[in-house]
């Protein structure tokens, strides 16, 4: 169960990690701000196509109407996530990069995982035992080693802007957690369309020009895969694992980026590759071996998501359904107290008095 729950976040990291070396192939033909906007827009448009395909499939495979909308009380969380992560974060990063060495910037980007975990633990009271804390430390340390270049490291005033960008993305991660019970593809699509439209418009207004159709099409496809599908899996992982655990798994993305870079441009691996890979593997192992078990109480709640009937889902239906397949509809959870191993998923976001 641990590995299966971790797979969405790890695949999200794999897809996003691939975006860095692949975007480098496009970087010479597109200004950074416009490239970021097109990548986001590609993710939103690609996911919109998939959503349309799903909608027009036979009725037996359709989602219920409730899954095609975001509940009104959750829109502020989603809009705030888009504002921080899709608009403000990239702007701060680009400002910071103007006066910061590339090596320093790579090191500073590891702060996102730390900020994500800190906000999840301190602000949203997400539980974390020693396996999670030390696993996060190991993964972040691996990221630092992977990008460490002592001869080039020098902090500047731009470092503060990069750290502020990381804080924005950490806020984005935790705010998106609040809407993660909704359809992951729909949430990712909305984020991509809004952020992509805003960033692309800002790039064009600043004087950037779109590249040739071939380069533009490649950027849109890259955005769909490395941003759109990655973000969809990231939202699913937030639903299953919460913010800090998802952020930790996602922090291994640079490792996948280095591996793909070596395949595209064969050469010598970075000096710290193997120690960094070992630390990240240790961190993932610690997370997979987490065992969070205690007596806990579920308070009554109502929501909509895909589910099977298990100890948390015992309710009647007014429609015919296949007991062997997941199904989705609005359902209510009653008061329930029991004892089992669990993660801070959408059903286990309870307080921990002992912490």
CSV table of C-alpha atoms in Angstrom, one decimal:
chain,number,residue,atom,x,y,z
A,1,UNK,CA,0.0,0.0,0.0
A,2,UNK,CA,2.9,2.4,0.8
A,3,UNK,CA,4.5,2.0,-2.7
A,4,UNK,CA,1.2,2.2,-4.5
A,5,UNK,CA,0.3,5.4,-2.7
A,6,UNK,CA,3.7,6.9,-3.5
A,7,UNK,CA,3.6,6.1,-7.2
A,8,UNK,CA,1.5,9.1,-8.3
A,9,UNK,CA,4.0,11.5,-6.7
A,10,UNK,CA,7.0,9.7,-8.1
A,11,UNK,CA,5.6,9.6,-11.6
A,12,UNK,CA,4.8,13.3,-11.2
A,13,UNK,CA,8.4,13.9,-10.3
A,14,UNK,CA,9.6,11.9,-13.3
A,15,UNK,CA,7.5,13.8,-15.7
A,16,UNK,CA,8.4,17.2,-14.2
A,17,UNK,CA,12.1,16.3,-13.9
A,18,UNK,CA,12.1,15.6,-17.7
A,19,UNK,CA,10.9,19.1,-18.4
A,20,UNK,CA,14.2,20.8,-17.5
A,21,UNK,CA,16.5,19.1,-20.0
A,22,UNK,CA,13.7,19.1,-22.7
A,23,UNK,CA,12.9,22.8,-22.1
A,24,UNK,CA,16.6,23.5,-22.5
A,25,UNK,CA,16.3,22.3,-26.1
A,26,UNK,CA,13.6,25.0,-26.6
A,27,UNK,CA,15.3,27.7,-24.5
A,28,UNK,CA,17.3,29.2,-27.3
A,29,UNK,CA,14.1,29.9,-29.3
A,30,UNK,CA,11.9,31.2,-26.6
A,31,UNK,CA,12.3,33.9,-23.9
A,32,UNK,CA,12.1,32.4,-20.3
A,33,UNK,CA,8.8,34.1,-19.3
A,34,UNK,CA,7.1,33.3,-22.6
A,35,UNK,CA,8.3,29.7,-22.4
A,36,UNK,CA,6.9,29.3,-18.9
A,37,UNK,CA,3.6,30.7,-20.1
A,38,UNK,CA,3.4,28.4,-23.1
A,39,UNK,CA,4.3,25.3,-21.0
A,40,UNK,CA,1.5,26.1,-18.5
A,41,UNK,CA,-0.9,26.8,-21.4
A,42,UNK,CA,0.0,23.6,-23.1
A,43,UNK,CA,-0.8,21.7,-19.9
A,44,UNK,CA,-4.2,23.4,-19.6
A,45,UNK,CA,-5.1,22.9,-23.3
A,46,UNK,CA,-3.9,19.3,-23.4
A,47,UNK,CA,-5.9,18.4,-20.2
A,48,UNK,CA,-8.9,20.2,-21.6
A,49,UNK,CA,-8.8,17.9,-24.6
A,50,UNK,CA,-8.6,14.8,-22.4
A,51,UNK,CA,-11.5,16.1,-20.3
A,52,UNK,CA,-13.6,16.6,-23.4
A,53,UNK,CA,-12.8,13.0,-24.6
A,54,UNK,CA,-13.8,11.7,-21.2
A,55,UNK,CA,-17.0,13.7,-21.3
A,56,UNK,CA,-18.1,12.3,-24.7
A,57,UNK,CA,-17.2,8.7,-23.8
A,58,UNK,CA,-20.1,6.3,-23.3
A,59,UNK,CA,-22.3,7.2,-20.3
A,60,UNK,CA,-21.2,4.1,-18.4
A,61,UNK,CA,-17.7,5.6,-18.1
A,62,UNK,CA,-18.7,9.2,-17.4
A,63,UNK,CA,-18.1,11.0,-14.1
A,64,UNK,CA,-21.1,12.3,-12.3
A,65,UNK,CA,-21.9,16.0,-12.8
A,66,UNK,CA,-20.4,16.9,-9.3
A,67,UNK,CA,-16.9,15.8,-10.5
A,68,UNK,CA,-17.1,18.3,-13.4
A,69,UNK,CA,-17.2,21.3,-11.1
A,70,UNK,CA,-15.3,22.8,-8.1
A,71,UNK,CA,-17.5,23.4,-5.1
A,72,UNK,CA,-18.0,27.1,-4.5
A,73,UNK,CA,-16.4,27.2,-1.0
A,74,UNK,CA,-13.2,25.7,-2.5
A,75,UNK,CA,-12.7,28.3,-5.3
A,76,UNK,CA,-10.8,30.7,-3.1
A,77,UNK,CA,-8.3,28.0,-2.3
A,78,UNK,CA,-7.8,27.1,-5.9
A,79,UNK,CA,-7.5,30.8,-7.1
A,80,UNK,CA,-5.1,31.5,-4.3
A,81,UNK,CA,-3.0,28.4,-5.4
A,82,UNK,CA,-3.0,29.6,-9.0
A,83,UNK,CA,-2.0,33.2,-7.9
A,84,UNK,CA,0.9,32.1,-5.8
A,85,UNK,CA,2.2,29.1,-7.8
A,86,UNK,CA,1.2,29.9,-11.4
A,87,UNK,CA,1.7,33.6,-11.5
A,88,UNK,CA,3.7,35.1,-8.6
A,89,UNK,CA,6.2,32.3,-8.3
A,90,UNK,CA,7.5,32.3,-11.9
A,91,UNK,CA,7.7,36.2,-11.8
A,92,UNK,CA,9.8,36.1,-8.6
A,93,UNK,CA,12.0,33.4,-10.0
A,94,UNK,CA,12.7,35.3,-13.2
A,95,UNK,CA,13.6,38.4,-11.2
A,96,UNK,CA,15.9,36.5,-9.0
A,97,UNK,CA,17.7,34.7,-11.8
A,98,UNK,CA,18.8,38.1,-13.2
A,99,UNK,CA,21.3,38.5,-10.4
A,100,UNK,CA,21.9,34.9,-9.3
A,101,UNK,CA,24.3,32.3,-10.6
A,102,UNK,CA,22.7,29.2,-12.0
A,103,UNK,CA,24.4,27.0,-9.5
A,104,UNK,CA,23.1,29.1,-6.6
A,105,UNK,CA,19.6,29.1,-8.0
A,106,UNK,CA,19.6,25.3,-8.3
A,107,UNK,CA,20.6,25.0,-4.7
A,108,UNK,CA,18.0,27.5,-3.6
A,109,UNK,CA,15.2,25.7,-5.4
A,110,UNK,CA,15.6,22.8,-3.0
A,111,UNK,CA,14.0,25.2,-0.4
A,112,UNK,CA,10.6,24.6,-1.9
A,113,UNK,CA,10.4,21.1,-0.3
A,114,UNK,CA,11.4,22.5,3.1
A,115,UNK,CA,8.8,25.3,2.9
A,116,UNK,CA,6.1,22.9,1.7
A,117,UNK,CA,6.7,20.6,4.7
A,118,UNK,CA,7.1,23.4,7.2
A,119,UNK,CA,3.7,25.0,6.1
A,120,UNK,CA,2.0,21.6,6.1
A,121,UNK,CA,3.3,20.7,9.6
A,122,UNK,CA,3.0,24.2,11.3
A,123,UNK,CA,0.1,25.9,9.6
A,124,UNK,CA,-2.1,23.0,8.5
A,125,UNK,CA,-1.1,20.7,11.4
A,126,UNK,CA,-0.3,17.7,9.1
A,127,UNK,CA,1.2,14.9,11.1
A,128,UNK,CA,4.8,13.8,10.6
A,129,UNK,CA,6.8,11.2,12.5
A,130,UNK,CA,10.5,10.8,12.6
A,131,UNK,CA,10.5,8.7,9.4
A,132,UNK,CA,8.9,11.6,7.5
A,133,UNK,CA,11.1,14.3,9.0
A,134,UNK,CA,14.4,12.4,8.4
A,135,UNK,CA,13.2,11.3,5.0
A,136,UNK,CA,12.6,14.9,4.0
A,137,UNK,CA,16.0,15.9,5.3
A,138,UNK,CA,17.7,13.1,3.3
A,139,UNK,CA,15.8,14.0,0.0
A,140,UNK,CA,16.6,17.7,0.4
A,141,UNK,CA,20.2,17.0,1.2
A,142,UNK,CA,20.4,14.8,-1.9
A,143,UNK,CA,19.0,17.7,-4.0
A,144,UNK,CA,21.6,20.1,-2.5
A,145,UNK,CA,24.4,17.7,-3.3
A,146,UNK,CA,23.1,17.2,-6.9
A,147,UNK,CA,23.3,20.9,-7.7
A,148,UNK,CA,26.4,21.7,-5.5
A,149,UNK,CA,29.1,23.5,-7.4
A,150,UNK,CA,31.4,25.2,-4.9
A,151,UNK,CA,33.4,27.2,-7.4
A,152,UNK,CA,30.3,28.9,-8.7
A,153,UNK,CA,28.2,29.4,-5.6
A,154,UNK,CA,27.6,33.0,-4.6
A,155,UNK,CA,24.5,34.4,-3.0
A,156,UNK,CA,23.1,37.8,-4.2
A,157,UNK,CA,20.1,39.9,-3.6
A,158,UNK,CA,18.4,37.7,-6.2
A,159,UNK,CA,18.5,34.8,-3.8
A,160,UNK,CA,15.8,36.4,-1.7
A,161,UNK,CA,13.5,36.5,-4.8
A,162,UNK,CA,14.2,32.9,-5.6
A,163,UNK,CA,13.5,31.9,-2.0
A,164,UNK,CA,10.3,33.9,-2.2
A,165,UNK,CA,9.4,32.0,-5.4
A,166,UNK,CA,9.9,28.7,-3.5
A,167,UNK,CA,7.6,30.0,-0.7
A,168,UNK,CA,5.0,30.8,-3.3
A,169,UNK,CA,5.2,27.3,-4.7
A,170,UNK,CA,5.1,25.8,-1.2
A,171,UNK,CA,1.9,27.8,-0.5
A,172,UNK,CA,0.5,26.6,-3.9
A,173,UNK,CA,1.2,23.0,-2.8
A,174,UNK,CA,-0.6,23.3,0.5
A,175,UNK,CA,-3.5,25.4,-0.9
A,176,UNK,CA,-4.0,22.8,-3.7
A,177,UNK,CA,-4.3,20.2,-1.0
A,178,UNK,CA,-7.5,21.9,0.1
A,179,UNK,CA,-9.1,21.1,-3.3
A,180,UNK,CA,-7.5,17.7,-3.9
A,181,UNK,CA,-10.7,15.8,-3.3
A,182,UNK,CA,-11.9,17.1,-6.7
A,183,UNK,CA,-11.0,15.5,-10.0
A,184,UNK,CA,-7.2,15.9,-10.3
A,185,UNK,CA,-7.3,16.4,-14.1
A,186,UNK,CA,-9.9,19.2,-13.7
A,187,UNK,CA,-7.9,21.0,-11.0
A,188,UNK,CA,-4.7,20.7,-13.1
A,189,UNK,CA,-6.5,21.9,-16.2
A,190,UNK,CA,-7.9,25.0,-14.5
A,191,UNK,CA,-4.5,25.9,-13.0
A,192,UNK,CA,-2.8,25.4,-16.4
A,193,UNK,CA,-5.3,27.5,-18.4
A,194,UNK,CA,-5.4,30.4,-15.9
A,195,UNK,CA,-1.7,30.5,-15.2
A,196,UNK,CA,-0.7,29.9,-18.8
A,197,UNK,CA,-3.0,32.6,-20.2
A,198,UNK,CA,-1.7,35.2,-17.7
A,199,UNK,CA,2.0,34.3,-18.1
A,200,UNK,CA,1.8,34.1,-21.9
A,201,UNK,CA,-0.1,37.5,-22.0
A,202,UNK,CA,2.5,39.1,-19.8
A,203,UNK,CA,5.3,37.8,-21.9
A,204,UNK,CA,3.7,39.1,-25.1
A,205,UNK,CA,3.0,42.5,-23.5
A,206,UNK,CA,6.6,42.8,-22.4
A,207,UNK,CA,7.7,42.5,-26.1
A,208,UNK,CA,8.4,38.8,-26.5
A,209,UNK,CA,7.4,37.2,-29.8
A,210,UNK,CA,6.1,33.7,-30.4
A,211,UNK,CA,8.6,31.3,-32.2
A,212,UNK,CA,8.1,29.3,-35.3
A,213,UNK,CA,5.1,26.9,-35.3
A,214,UNK,CA,7.4,23.8,-34.8
A,215,UNK,CA,9.0,25.1,-31.7
A,216,UNK,CA,5.7,26.4,-30.3
A,217,UNK,CA,4.0,23.1,-30.9
A,218,UNK,CA,6.9,21.2,-29.2
A,219,UNK,CA,6.6,23.6,-26.2
A,220,UNK,CA,2.8,23.0,-26.0
A,221,UNK,CA,3.3,19.2,-26.1
A,222,UNK,CA,6.1,19.4,-23.4
A,223,UNK,CA,3.8,21.5,-21.2
A,224,UNK,CA,1.0,18.9,-21.6
A,225,UNK,CA,3.3,16.0,-20.5
A,226,UNK,CA,5.7,17.5,-18.0
A,227,UNK,CA,3.3,20.1,-16.5
A,228,UNK,CA,-0.2,18.9,-17.2
A,229,UNK,CA,0.0,15.2,-16.6
A,230,UNK,CA,2.6,15.8,-13.8
A,231,UNK,CA,0.3,18.2,-12.0
A,232,UNK,CA,-2.7,15.8,-12.4
A,233,UNK,CA,-0.7,13.1,-10.6
A,234,UNK,CA,0.5,15.6,-8.1
A,235,UNK,CA,-3.1,16.5,-7.1
A,236,UNK,CA,-3.9,12.8,-6.9
A,237,UNK,CA,-1.0,12.3,-4.5
A,238,UNK,CA,-2.1,15.3,-2.4
A,239,UNK,CA,-5.4,13.5,-2.0
A,240,UNK,CA,-3.7,10.3,-1.0
A,241,UNK,CA,-0.7,11.5,1.1
A,242,UNK,CA,-1.0,15.1,2.0
A,243,UNK,CA,1.3,18.0,1.3
A,244,UNK,CA,4.6,17.2,3.1
A,245,UNK,CA,4.8,13.6,1.9
A,246,UNK,CA,3.9,14.5,-1.7
A,247,UNK,CA,6.4,17.4,-1.6
A,248,UNK,CA,9.1,15.0,-0.4
A,249,UNK,CA,8.6,12.5,-3.2
A,250,UNK,CA,8.3,15.3,-5.8
A,251,UNK,CA,11.7,16.6,-4.6
A,252,UNK,CA,13.4,13.7,-6.4
A,253,UNK,CA,12.5,15.3,-9.8
A,254,UNK,CA,16.0,16.8,-10.3
A,255,UNK,CA,17.5,13.3,-10.1
A,256,UNK,CA,15.3,12.2,-13.0
A,257,UNK,CA,16.3,15.4,-14.9
A,258,UNK,CA,20.0,14.6,-14.5
A,259,UNK,CA,19.5,11.1,-15.8
A,260,UNK,CA,17.6,12.3,-18.9
A,261,UNK,CA,20.2,15.0,-19.5
A,262,UNK,CA,22.9,12.3,-19.5
A,263,UNK,CA,20.9,10.3,-22.1
A,264,UNK,CA,20.5,13.4,-24.3
A,265,UNK,CA,24.0,14.7,-23.8
A,266,UNK,CA,26.2,11.8,-22.9
A,267,UNK,CA,29.1,12.7,-20.7
A,268,UNK,CA,30.4,12.4,-17.2
A,269,UNK,CA,27.9,12.4,-14.3
A,270,UNK,CA,28.1,15.2,-11.8
A,271,UNK,CA,30.6,14.4,-9.1
A,272,UNK,CA,27.9,14.2,-6.4
A,273,UNK,CA,25.4,12.2,-8.4
A,274,UNK,CA,25.8,8.9,-6.6
A,275,UNK,CA,25.8,10.3,-3.1
A,276,UNK,CA,22.8,12.4,-4.0
A,277,UNK,CA,21.0,9.4,-5.5
A,278,UNK,CA,21.8,7.4,-2.3
A,279,UNK,CA,20.4,10.1,0.0
A,280,UNK,CA,17.2,10.5,-2.1
A,281,UNK,CA,16.7,6.7,-2.2
A,282,UNK,CA,17.2,6.7,1.6
A,283,UNK,CA,14.6,9.4,2.0
A,284,UNK,CA,12.1,7.6,-0.2
A,285,UNK,CA,12.8,4.3,1.7
A,286,UNK,CA,12.1,6.1,5.0
A,287,UNK,CA,8.8,7.5,3.7
A,288,UNK,CA,7.7,4.1,2.4
A,289,UNK,CA,8.4,2.5,5.8
A,290,UNK,CA,6.3,5.0,7.7
A,291,UNK,CA,3.8,3.3,10.0
A,292,UNK,CA,1.3,5.9,11.4
A,293,UNK,CA,-1.2,3.9,13.6
A,294,UNK,CA,-3.4,5.2,16.3
A,295,UNK,CA,-7.0,5.4,17.5
A,296,UNK,CA,-8.7,8.2,15.6
A,297,UNK,CA,-12.2,9.6,15.0
A,298,UNK,CA,-13.7,10.7,11.7
A,299,UNK,CA,-16.1,13.6,12.0
A,300,UNK,CA,-19.1,13.7,9.7
A,301,UNK,CA,-18.3,15.1,6.2
A,302,UNK,CA,-19.8,15.1,2.7
A,303,UNK,CA,-17.8,15.2,-0.5
A,304,UNK,CA,-17.5,13.7,-4.0
A,305,UNK,CA,-14.7,11.5,-5.3
A,306,UNK,CA,-13.9,8.0,-6.8
A,307,UNK,CA,-14.1,5.3,-4.1
A,308,UNK,CA,-14.7,1.7,-3.4
A,309,UNK,CA,-16.8,0.5,-0.5
A,310,UNK,CA,-14.4,-0.2,2.4
A,311,UNK,CA,-14.4,0.6,6.1
A,312,UNK,CA,-14.6,4.3,5.4
A,313,UNK,CA,-17.3,4.1,2.7
A,314,UNK,CA,-20.4,2.3,4.0
A,315,UNK,CA,-23.5,3.9,2.4
A,316,UNK,CA,-26.5,3.0,0.3
A,317,UNK,CA,-27.1,4.0,-3.3
A,318,UNK,CA,-30.1,5.1,-5.3
A,319,UNK,CA,-28.6,3.8,-8.5
A,320,UNK,CA,-27.1,0.6,-9.9
A,321,UNK,CA,-23.3,0.3,-9.4
A,322,UNK,CA,-20.7,-2.4,-10.0
A,323,UNK,CA,-19.3,-3.5,-6.7
A,324,UNK,CA,-16.0,-4.5,-8.4
A,325,UNK,CA,-15.2,-1.0,-9.8
A,326,UNK,CA,-14.6,2.4,-8.2
A,327,UNK,CA,-17.5,4.8,-8.6
A,328,UNK,CA,-18.1,8.4,-7.8
A,329,UNK,CA,-21.0,10.3,-6.3
A,330,UNK,CA,-21.7,12.7,-3.5
A,331,UNK,CA,-21.7,10.8,-0.3
A,332,UNK,CA,-21.7,11.5,3.4
A,333,UNK,CA,-19.4,10.0,6.1
A,334,UNK,CA,-20.8,9.5,9.5
A,335,UNK,CA,-19.0,9.6,12.9
A,336,UNK,CA,-16.5,6.7,13.0
A,337,UNK,CA,-13.8,5.8,15.5
A,338,UNK,CA,-11.3,3.0,14.7
A,339,UNK,CA,-7.6,2.0,14.7
A,340,UNK,CA,-5.5,1.4,11.6
A,341,UNK,CA,-2.4,2.5,9.6
A,342,UNK,CA,-3.2,5.6,7.6
A,343,UNK,CA,-1.8,8.7,5.8
A,344,UNK,CA,-3.1,12.3,6.0
A,345,UNK,CA,-5.3,11.7,3.0
A,346,UNK,CA,-8.7,13.4,2.4
A,347,UNK,CA,-10.3,11.2,5.1
A,348,UNK,CA,-7.5,11.5,7.7
A,349,UNK,CA,-6.9,15.1,8.2
A,350,UNK,CA,-7.6,15.0,11.9
A,351,UNK,CA,-5.7,16.6,14.7
A,352,UNK,CA,-3.1,14.8,16.8
A,353,UNK,CA,-3.3,16.0,20.4
A,354,UNK,CA,-0.3,13.9,21.4
A,355,UNK,CA,1.8,15.9,18.9
